[in-house]
mmCIF file of C-alpha atoms and ligand atoms in Angstrom:
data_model
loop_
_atom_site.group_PDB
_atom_site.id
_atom_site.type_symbol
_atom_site.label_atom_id
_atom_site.label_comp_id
_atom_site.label_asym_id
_atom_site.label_seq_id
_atom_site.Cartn_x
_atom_site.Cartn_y
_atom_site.Cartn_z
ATOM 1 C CA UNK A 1 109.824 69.017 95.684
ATOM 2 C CA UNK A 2 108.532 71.945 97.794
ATOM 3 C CA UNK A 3 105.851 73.795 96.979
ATOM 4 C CA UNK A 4 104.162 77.077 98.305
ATOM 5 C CA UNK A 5 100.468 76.606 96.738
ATOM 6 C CA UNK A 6 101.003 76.213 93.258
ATOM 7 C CA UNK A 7 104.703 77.160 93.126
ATOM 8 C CA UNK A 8 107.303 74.900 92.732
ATOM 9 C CA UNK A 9 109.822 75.072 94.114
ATOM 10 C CA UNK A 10 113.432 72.478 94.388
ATOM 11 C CA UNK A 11 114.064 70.098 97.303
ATOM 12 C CA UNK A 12 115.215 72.316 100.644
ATOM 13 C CA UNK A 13 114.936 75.954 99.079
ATOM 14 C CA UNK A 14 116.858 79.084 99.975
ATOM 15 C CA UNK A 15 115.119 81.735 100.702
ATOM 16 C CA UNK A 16 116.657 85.550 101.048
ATOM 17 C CA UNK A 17 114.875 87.121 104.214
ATOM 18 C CA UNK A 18 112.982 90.049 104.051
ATOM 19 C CA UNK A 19 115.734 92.689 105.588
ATOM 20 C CA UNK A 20 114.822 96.620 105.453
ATOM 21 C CA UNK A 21 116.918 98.321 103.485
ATOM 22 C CA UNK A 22 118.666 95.583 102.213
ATOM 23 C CA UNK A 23 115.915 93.562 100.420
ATOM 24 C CA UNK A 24 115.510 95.473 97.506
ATOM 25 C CA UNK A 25 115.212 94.578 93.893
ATOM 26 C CA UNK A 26 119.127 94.944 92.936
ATOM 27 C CA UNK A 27 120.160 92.718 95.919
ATOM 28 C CA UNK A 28 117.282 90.595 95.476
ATOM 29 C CA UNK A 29 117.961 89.905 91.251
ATOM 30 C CA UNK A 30 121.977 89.185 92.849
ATOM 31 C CA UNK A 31 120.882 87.148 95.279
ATOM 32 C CA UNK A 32 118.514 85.135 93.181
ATOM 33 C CA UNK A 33 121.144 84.934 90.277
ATOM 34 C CA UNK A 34 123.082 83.413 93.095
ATOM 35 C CA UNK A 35 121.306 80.808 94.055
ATOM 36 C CA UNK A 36 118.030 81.824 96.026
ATOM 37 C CA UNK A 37 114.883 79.885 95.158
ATOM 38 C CA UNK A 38 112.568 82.436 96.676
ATOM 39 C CA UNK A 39 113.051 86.349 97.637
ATOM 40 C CA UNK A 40 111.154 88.167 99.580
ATOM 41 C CA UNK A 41 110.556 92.096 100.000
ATOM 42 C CA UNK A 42 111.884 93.947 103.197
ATOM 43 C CA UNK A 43 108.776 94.811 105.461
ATOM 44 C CA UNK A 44 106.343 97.263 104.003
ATOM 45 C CA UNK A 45 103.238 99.273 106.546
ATOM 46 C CA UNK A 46 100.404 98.719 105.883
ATOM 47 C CA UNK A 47 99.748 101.848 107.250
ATOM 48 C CA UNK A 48 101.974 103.447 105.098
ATOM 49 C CA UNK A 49 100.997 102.192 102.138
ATOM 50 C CA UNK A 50 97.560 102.477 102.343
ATOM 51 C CA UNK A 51 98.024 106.553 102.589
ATOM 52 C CA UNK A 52 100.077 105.872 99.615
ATOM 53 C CA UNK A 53 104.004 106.854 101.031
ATOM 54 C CA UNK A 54 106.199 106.894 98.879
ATOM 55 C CA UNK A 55 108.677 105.223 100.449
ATOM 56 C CA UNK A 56 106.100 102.166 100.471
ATOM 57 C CA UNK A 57 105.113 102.740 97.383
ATOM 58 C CA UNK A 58 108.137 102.294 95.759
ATOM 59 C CA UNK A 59 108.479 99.219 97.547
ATOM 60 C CA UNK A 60 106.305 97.197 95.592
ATOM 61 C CA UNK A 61 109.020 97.295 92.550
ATOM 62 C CA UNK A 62 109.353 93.969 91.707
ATOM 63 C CA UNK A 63 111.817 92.920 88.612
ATOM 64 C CA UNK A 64 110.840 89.532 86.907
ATOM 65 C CA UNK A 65 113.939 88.170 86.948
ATOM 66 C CA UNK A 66 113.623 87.702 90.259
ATOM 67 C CA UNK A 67 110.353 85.393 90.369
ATOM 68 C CA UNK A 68 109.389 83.853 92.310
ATOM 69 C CA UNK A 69 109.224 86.864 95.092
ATOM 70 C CA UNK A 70 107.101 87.317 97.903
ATOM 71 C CA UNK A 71 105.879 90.915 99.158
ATOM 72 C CA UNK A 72 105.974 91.237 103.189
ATOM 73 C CA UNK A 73 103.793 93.435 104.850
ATOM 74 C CA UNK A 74 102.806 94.298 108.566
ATOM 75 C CA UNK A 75 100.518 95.815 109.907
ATOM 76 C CA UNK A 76 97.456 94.892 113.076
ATOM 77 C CA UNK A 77 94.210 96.554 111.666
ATOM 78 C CA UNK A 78 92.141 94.453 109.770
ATOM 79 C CA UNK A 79 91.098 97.172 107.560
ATOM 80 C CA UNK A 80 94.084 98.474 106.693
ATOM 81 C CA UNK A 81 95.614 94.625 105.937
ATOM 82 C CA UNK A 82 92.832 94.270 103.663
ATOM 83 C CA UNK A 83 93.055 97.637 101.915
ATOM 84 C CA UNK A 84 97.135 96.733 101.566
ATOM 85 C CA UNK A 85 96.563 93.439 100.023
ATOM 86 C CA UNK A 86 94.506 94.619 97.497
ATOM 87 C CA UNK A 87 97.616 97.246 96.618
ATOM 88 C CA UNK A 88 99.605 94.828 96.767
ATOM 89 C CA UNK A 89 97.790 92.511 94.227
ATOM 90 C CA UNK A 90 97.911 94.817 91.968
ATOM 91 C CA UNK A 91 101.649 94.915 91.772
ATOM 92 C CA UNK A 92 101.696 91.072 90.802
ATOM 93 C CA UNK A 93 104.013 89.496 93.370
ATOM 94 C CA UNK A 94 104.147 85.644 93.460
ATOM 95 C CA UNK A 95 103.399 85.553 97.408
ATOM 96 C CA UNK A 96 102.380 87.746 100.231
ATOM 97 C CA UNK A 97 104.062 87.217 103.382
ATOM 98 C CA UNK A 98 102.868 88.737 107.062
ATOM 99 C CA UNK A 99 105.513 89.725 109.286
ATOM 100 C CA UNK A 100 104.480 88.994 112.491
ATOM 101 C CA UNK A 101 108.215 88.875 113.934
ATOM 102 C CA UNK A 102 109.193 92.399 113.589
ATOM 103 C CA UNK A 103 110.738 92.812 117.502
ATOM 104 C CA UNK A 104 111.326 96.610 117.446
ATOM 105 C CA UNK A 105 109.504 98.601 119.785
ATOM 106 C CA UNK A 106 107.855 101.068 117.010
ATOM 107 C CA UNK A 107 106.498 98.178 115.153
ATOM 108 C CA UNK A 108 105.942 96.419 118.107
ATOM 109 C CA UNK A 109 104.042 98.866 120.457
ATOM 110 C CA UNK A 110 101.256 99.296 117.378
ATOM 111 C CA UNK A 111 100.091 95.559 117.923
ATOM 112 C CA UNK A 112 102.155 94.822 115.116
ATOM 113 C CA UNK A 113 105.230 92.652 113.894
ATOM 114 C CA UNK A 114 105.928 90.605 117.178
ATOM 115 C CA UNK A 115 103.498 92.369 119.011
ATOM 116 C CA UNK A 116 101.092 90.081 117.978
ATOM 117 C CA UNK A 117 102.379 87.474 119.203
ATOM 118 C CA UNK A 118 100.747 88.331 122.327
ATOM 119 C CA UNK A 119 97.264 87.990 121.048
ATOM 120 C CA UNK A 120 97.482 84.585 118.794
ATOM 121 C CA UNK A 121 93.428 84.904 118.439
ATOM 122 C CA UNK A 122 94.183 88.204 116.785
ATOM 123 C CA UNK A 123 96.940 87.221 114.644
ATOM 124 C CA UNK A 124 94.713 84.167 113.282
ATOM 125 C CA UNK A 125 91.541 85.914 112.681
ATOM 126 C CA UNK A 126 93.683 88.826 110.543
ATOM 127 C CA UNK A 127 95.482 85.989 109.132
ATOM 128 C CA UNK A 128 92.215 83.707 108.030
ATOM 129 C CA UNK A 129 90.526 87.667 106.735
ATOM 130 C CA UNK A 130 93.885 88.021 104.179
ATOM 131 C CA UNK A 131 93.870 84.273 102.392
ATOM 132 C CA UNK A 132 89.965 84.756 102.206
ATOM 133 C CA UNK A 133 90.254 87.946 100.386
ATOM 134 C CA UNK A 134 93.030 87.257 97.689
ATOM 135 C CA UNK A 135 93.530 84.670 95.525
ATOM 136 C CA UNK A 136 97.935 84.326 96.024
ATOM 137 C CA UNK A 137 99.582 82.314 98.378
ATOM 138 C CA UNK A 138 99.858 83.760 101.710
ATOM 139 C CA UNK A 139 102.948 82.802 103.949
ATOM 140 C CA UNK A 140 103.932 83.918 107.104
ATOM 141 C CA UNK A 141 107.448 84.860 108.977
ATOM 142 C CA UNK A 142 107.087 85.064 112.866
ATOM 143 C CA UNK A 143 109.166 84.275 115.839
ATOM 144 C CA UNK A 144 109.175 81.828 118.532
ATOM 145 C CA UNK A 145 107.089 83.492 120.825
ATOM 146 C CA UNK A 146 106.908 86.929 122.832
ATOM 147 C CA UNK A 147 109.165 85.080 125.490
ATOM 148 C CA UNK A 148 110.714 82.488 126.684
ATOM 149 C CA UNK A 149 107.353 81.904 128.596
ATOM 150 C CA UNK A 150 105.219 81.706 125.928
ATOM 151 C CA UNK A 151 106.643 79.683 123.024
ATOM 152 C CA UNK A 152 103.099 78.201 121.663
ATOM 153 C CA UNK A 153 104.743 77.872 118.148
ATOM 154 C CA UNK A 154 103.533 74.580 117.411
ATOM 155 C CA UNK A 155 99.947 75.686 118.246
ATOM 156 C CA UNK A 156 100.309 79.275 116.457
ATOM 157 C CA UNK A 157 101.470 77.214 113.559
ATOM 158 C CA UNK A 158 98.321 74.620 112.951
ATOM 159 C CA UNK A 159 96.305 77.040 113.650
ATOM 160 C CA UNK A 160 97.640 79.249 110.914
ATOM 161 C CA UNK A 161 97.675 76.284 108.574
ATOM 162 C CA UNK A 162 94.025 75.646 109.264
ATOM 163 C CA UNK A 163 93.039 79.096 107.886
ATOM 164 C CA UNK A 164 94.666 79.144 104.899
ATOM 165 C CA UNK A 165 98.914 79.768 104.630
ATOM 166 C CA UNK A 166 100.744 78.267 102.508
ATOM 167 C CA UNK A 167 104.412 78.180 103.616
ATOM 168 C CA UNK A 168 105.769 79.322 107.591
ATOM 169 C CA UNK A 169 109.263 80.995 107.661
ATOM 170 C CA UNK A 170 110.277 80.793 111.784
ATOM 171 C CA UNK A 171 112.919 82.961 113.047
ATOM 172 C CA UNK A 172 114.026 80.831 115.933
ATOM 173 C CA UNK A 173 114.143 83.324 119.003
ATOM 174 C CA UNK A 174 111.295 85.256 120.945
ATOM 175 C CA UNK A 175 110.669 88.735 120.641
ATOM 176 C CA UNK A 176 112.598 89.339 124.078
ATOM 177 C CA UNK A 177 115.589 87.990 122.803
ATOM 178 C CA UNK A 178 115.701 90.272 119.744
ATOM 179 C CA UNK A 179 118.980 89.329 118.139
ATOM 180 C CA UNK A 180 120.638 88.257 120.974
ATOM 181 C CA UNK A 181 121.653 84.805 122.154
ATOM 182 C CA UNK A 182 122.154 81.953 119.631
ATOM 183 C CA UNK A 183 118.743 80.804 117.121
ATOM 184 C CA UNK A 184 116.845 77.854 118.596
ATOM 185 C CA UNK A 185 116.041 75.547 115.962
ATOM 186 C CA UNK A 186 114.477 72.732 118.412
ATOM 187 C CA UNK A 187 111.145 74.651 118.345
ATOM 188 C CA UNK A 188 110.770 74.831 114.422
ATOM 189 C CA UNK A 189 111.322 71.134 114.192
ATOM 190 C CA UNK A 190 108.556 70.447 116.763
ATOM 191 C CA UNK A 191 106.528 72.381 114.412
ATOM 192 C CA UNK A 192 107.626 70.394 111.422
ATOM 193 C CA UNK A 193 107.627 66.866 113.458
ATOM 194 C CA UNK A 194 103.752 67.306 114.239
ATOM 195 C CA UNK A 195 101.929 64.828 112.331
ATOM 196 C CA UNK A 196 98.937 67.553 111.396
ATOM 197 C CA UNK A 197 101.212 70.044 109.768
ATOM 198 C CA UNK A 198 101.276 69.177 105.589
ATOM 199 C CA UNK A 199 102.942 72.984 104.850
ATOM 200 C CA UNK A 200 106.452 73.633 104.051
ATOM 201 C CA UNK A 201 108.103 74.921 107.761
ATOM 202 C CA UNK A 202 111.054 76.772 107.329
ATOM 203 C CA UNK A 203 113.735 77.544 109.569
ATOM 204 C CA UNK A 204 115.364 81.723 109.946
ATOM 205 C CA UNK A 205 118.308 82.399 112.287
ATOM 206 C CA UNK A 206 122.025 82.022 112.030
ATOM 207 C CA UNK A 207 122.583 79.696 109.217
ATOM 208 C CA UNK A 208 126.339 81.191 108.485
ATOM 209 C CA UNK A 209 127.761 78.220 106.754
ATOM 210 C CA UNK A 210 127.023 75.378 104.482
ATOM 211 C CA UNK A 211 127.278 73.088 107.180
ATOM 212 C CA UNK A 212 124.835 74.769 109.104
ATOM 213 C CA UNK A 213 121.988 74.727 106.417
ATOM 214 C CA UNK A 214 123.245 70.970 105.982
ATOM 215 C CA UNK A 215 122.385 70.672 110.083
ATOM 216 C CA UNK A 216 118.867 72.332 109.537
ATOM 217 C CA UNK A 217 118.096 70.228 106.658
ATOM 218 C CA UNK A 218 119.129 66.443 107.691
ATOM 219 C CA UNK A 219 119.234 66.768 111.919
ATOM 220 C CA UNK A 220 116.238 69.139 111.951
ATOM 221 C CA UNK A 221 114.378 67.990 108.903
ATOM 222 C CA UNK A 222 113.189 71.319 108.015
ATOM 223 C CA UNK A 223 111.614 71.910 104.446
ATOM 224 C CA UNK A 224 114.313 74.652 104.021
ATOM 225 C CA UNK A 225 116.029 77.557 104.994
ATOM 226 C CA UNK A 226 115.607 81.550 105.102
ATOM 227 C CA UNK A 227 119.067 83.355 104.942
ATOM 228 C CA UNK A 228 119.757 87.058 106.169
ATOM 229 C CA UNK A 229 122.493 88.591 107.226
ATOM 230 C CA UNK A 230 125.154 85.992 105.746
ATOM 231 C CA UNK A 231 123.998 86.964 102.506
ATOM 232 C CA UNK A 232 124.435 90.952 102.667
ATOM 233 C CA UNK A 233 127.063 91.900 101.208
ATOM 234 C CA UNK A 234 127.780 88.202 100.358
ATOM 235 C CA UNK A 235 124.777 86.681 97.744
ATOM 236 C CA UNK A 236 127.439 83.894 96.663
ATOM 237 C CA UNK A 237 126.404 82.053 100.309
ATOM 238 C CA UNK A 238 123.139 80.010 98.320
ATOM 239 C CA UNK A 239 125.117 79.160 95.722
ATOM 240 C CA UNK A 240 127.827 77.953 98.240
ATOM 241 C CA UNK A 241 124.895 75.781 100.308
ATOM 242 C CA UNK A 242 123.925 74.332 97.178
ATOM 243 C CA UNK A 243 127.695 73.274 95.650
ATOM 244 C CA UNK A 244 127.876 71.836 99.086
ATOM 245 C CA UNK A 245 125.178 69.735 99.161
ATOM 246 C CA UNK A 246 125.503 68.031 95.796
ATOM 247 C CA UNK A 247 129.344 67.698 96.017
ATOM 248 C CA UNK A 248 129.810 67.450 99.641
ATOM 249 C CA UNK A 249 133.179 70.157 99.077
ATOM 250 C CA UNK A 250 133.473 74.327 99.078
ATOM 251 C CA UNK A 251 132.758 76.146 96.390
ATOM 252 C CA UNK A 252 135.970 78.324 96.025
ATOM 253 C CA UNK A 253 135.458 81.651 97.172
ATOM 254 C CA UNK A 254 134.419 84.518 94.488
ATOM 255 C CA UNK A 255 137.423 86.290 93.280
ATOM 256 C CA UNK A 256 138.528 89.998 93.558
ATOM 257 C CA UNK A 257 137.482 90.054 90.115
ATOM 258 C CA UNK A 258 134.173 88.668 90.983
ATOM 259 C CA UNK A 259 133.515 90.789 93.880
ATOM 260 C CA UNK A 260 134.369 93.952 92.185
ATOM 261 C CA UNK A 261 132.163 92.489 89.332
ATOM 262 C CA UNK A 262 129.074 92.292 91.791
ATOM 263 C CA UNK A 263 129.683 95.125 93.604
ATOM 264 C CA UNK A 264 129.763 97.396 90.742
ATOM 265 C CA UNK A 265 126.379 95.841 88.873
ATOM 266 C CA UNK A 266 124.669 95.867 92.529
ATOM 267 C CA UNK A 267 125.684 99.966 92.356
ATOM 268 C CA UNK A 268 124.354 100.256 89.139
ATOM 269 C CA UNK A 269 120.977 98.527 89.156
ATOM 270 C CA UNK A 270 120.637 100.500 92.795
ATOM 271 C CA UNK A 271 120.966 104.260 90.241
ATOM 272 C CA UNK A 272 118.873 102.298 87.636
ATOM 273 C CA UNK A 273 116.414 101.814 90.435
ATOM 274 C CA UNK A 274 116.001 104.662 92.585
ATOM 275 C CA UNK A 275 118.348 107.551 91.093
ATOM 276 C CA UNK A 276 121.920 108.612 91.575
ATOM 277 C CA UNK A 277 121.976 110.004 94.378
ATOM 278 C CA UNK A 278 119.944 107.618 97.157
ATOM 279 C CA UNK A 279 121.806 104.543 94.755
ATOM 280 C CA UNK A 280 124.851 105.807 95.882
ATOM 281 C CA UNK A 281 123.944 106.424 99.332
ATOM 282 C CA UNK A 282 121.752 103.239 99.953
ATOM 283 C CA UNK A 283 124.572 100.479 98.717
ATOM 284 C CA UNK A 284 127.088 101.713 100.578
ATOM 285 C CA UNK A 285 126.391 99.356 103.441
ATOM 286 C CA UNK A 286 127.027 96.178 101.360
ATOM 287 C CA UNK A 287 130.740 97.566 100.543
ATOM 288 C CA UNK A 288 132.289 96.209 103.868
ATOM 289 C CA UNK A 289 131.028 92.637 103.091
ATOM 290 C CA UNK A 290 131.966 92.406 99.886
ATOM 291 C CA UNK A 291 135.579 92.856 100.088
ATOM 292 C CA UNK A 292 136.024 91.344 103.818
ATOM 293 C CA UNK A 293 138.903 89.940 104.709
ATOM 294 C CA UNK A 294 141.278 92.088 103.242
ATOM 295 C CA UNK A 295 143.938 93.687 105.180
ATOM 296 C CA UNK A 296 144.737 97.195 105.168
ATOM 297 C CA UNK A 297 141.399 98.048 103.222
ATOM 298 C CA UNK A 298 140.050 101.240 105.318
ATOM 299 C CA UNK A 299 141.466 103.631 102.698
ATOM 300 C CA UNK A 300 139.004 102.098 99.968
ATOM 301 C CA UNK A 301 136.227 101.644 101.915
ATOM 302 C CA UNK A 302 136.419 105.071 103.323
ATOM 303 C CA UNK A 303 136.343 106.167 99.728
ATOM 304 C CA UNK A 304 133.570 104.098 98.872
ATOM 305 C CA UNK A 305 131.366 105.286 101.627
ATOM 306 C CA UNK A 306 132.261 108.351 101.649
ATOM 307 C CA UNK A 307 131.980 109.436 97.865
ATOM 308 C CA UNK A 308 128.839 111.362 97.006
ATOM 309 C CA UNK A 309 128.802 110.555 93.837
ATOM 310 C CA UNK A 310 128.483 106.616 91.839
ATOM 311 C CA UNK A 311 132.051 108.561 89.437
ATOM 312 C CA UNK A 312 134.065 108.255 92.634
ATOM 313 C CA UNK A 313 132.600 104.762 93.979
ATOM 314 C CA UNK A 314 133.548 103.184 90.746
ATOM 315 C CA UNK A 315 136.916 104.603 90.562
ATOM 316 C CA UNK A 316 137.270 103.122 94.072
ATOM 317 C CA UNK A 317 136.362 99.576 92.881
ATOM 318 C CA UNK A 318 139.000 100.204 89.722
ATOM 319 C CA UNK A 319 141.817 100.911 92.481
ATOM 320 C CA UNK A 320 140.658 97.900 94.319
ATOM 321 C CA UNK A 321 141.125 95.464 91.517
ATOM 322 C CA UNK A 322 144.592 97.168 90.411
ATOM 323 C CA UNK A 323 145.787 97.171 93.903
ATOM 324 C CA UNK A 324 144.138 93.699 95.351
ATOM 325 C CA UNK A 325 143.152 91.730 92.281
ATOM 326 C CA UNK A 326 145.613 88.887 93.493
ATOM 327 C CA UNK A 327 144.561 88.887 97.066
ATOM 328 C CA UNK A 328 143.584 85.137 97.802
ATOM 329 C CA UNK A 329 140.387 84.906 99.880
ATOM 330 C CA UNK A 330 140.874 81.125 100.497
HETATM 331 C C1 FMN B 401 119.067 94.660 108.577
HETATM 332 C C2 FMN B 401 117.925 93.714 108.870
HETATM 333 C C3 FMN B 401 116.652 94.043 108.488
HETATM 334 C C4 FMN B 401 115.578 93.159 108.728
HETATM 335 N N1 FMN B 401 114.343 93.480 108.272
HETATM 336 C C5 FMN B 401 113.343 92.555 108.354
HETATM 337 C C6 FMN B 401 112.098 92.769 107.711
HETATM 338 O O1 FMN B 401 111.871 93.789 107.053
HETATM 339 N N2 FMN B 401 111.158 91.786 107.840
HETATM 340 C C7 FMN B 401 111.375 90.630 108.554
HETATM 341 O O2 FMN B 401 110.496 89.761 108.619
HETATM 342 N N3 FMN B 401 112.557 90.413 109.155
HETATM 343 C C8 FMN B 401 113.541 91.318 109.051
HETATM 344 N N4 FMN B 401 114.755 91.038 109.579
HETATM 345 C C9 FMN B 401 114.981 89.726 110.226
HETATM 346 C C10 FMN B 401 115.518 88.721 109.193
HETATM 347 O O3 FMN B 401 114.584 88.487 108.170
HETATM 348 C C11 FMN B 401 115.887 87.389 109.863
HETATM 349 O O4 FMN B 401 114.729 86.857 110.464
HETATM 350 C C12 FMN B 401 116.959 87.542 110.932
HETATM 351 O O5 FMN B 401 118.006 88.368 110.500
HETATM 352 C C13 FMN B 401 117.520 86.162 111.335
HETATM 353 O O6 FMN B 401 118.069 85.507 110.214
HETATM 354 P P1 FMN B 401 119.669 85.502 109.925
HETATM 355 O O7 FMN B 401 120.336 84.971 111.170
HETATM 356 O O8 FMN B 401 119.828 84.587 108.740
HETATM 357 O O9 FMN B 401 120.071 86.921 109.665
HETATM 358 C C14 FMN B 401 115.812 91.931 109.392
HETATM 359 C C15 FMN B 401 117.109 91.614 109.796
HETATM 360 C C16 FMN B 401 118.165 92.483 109.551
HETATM 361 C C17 FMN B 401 119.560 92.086 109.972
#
């Protein structure tokens, strides 16, 4: 078993990544009814937040049937960090998670994200100030390293551990590399292989496949694995990870039927959530994964993505089934 402070969690857990404008509580409740063990928030400012944005604010929605989930904020002044984990509280989230991996230059260029990972004495000390001043689990998701000249992870990562987290997500790439070149695991499972670290280490970047979480699991020994961008679009992948590990086969691949099915609740809890009009507009990036694979699609999608209103989406997905419902994904 796994756990992050008093949470229990199963052997190797999935957890979705915190991805902006994709983390949000409709394809976070898919996700976890698909297999994730823990969910986590896209990135929210602390900045932002604090001065009580509403874009921020809103956030903080967390559904319970998503539990355990972990609210991510960034941020590099102590003050505000404080000030944001107290909103935060508030809101009743299992776990708080720091971003300090965030490589884009905004973020970045405030001291912030990534940007601290050039001043590790400054990313501990704001670190130690946030598990003194709340009473739930603090994690933390960073990178590597700034570059490849300064990968102290194993260092970065006791010394986080001594002041208090409870779990470390690591993306495995530096902040130079942004999203380019292939995820280095061998770093992480230094981390994980030292002798003084007793917290669950878990390993972020390109796990695609099944076999792939299998690798990060048994050659890498990790505690478990954070999944992004295979799962947009696509919230079936932990539930595929997990049929493969117990049965050692592939799941068979959801259905037309099933897609359609997800598709059309994810649409729905999105208008639930934030209205008809930004519902329609904000989903419309998931559409492409969802029915990948099929040939001569454009026609839909262009009607899915290009309908202003959730009448015409829906009659999209009910041409979709009529016209595809046999098409074999296998
Ligand atoms: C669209 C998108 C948004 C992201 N937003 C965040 C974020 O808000 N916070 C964060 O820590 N990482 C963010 N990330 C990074 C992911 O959490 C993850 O570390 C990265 O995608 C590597 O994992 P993957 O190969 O499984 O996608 C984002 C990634 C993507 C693709």
């Amino acid at each position: 078993m796994v756990k992050i402070g008093d949470i229990e969690l199963p052997d190797f857990p999935l957890l979705l990544a915190p991805m902006e404008d994709v983390s949000d509580p409709p394809f976070r409740t898919l996700c976890k009814e698909n297999g994730a063990d823990v969910v986590y928030t896209e990135f929210i400012s602390s900045e932002g937040l604090i001065r009580d944005a509403a874009k921020s604010t809103m956030k903080l929605d967390i559904y319970e049937s998503e539990r355990p989930v972990g609210i991510q904020i960034f941020g590099a002044n102590l003050d505000s960090m404080l000030q944001c984990v107290e909103i935060v509280e508030r809101t009743k989230p299992d776990i708080i998670d720091i971003n300090f991996g965030c490589p884009v230059k905004k973020v970045v260029s405030k001291g912030a994200g990534a940007g601290i990972l050039k001043d590790i004495d400054l990313m501990v000390s704001l670190t130690k100030a946030m598990v003194e001043h709340t009473s739930l689990p603090i994690t933390v998701k960073t990178r590597l390293g700034w570059d490849d000249d300064s990968i102290r992870i194993v260092e970065v990562a006791e010394r986080l551990q001594d002041v208090g987290i409870k779990a470390l997500s690591i993306h495995g790439r530096t902040r130079a590399q942004m999203y380019k070149g292939n995820a280095n695991w061998k770093p992480i499972a230094e981390v994980k292989n030292n002798p003084r670290m007793h917290i669950p280490i878990f390993g972020n970047g390109d796990v695609t496949t099944p076999e792939l979480a299998m690798k990060m699991r048994d050659e890498y020994g990790l505690d478990g694995c954070m999944i992004g961008r295979a799962s947009i679009g696509y919230p079936w992948f932990f539930n595929e990870i997990k049929h493969f590990f117990k049965h050692g086969t592939h799941m068979a691949p959801p259905t037309m039927a099933d897609r359609v099915e997800v598709a059309r609740r994810h649409l729905q809890m999105a208008i639930d959530w934030k209205g008809e009009t930004l519902g329609v507009f904000e989903t419309r990036r998931h559409y492409t994964n969802y029915f990948k694979g099929i040939p001569n699609f454009k026609e839909y999608r262009m009607k899915m993505v290009t309908s202003d209103d959730s009448a015409g989406v829906f009659a999209a997905f009910d041409e979709v089934l009529a016209k595809f419902g046999d098409h074999n994904f296998a």
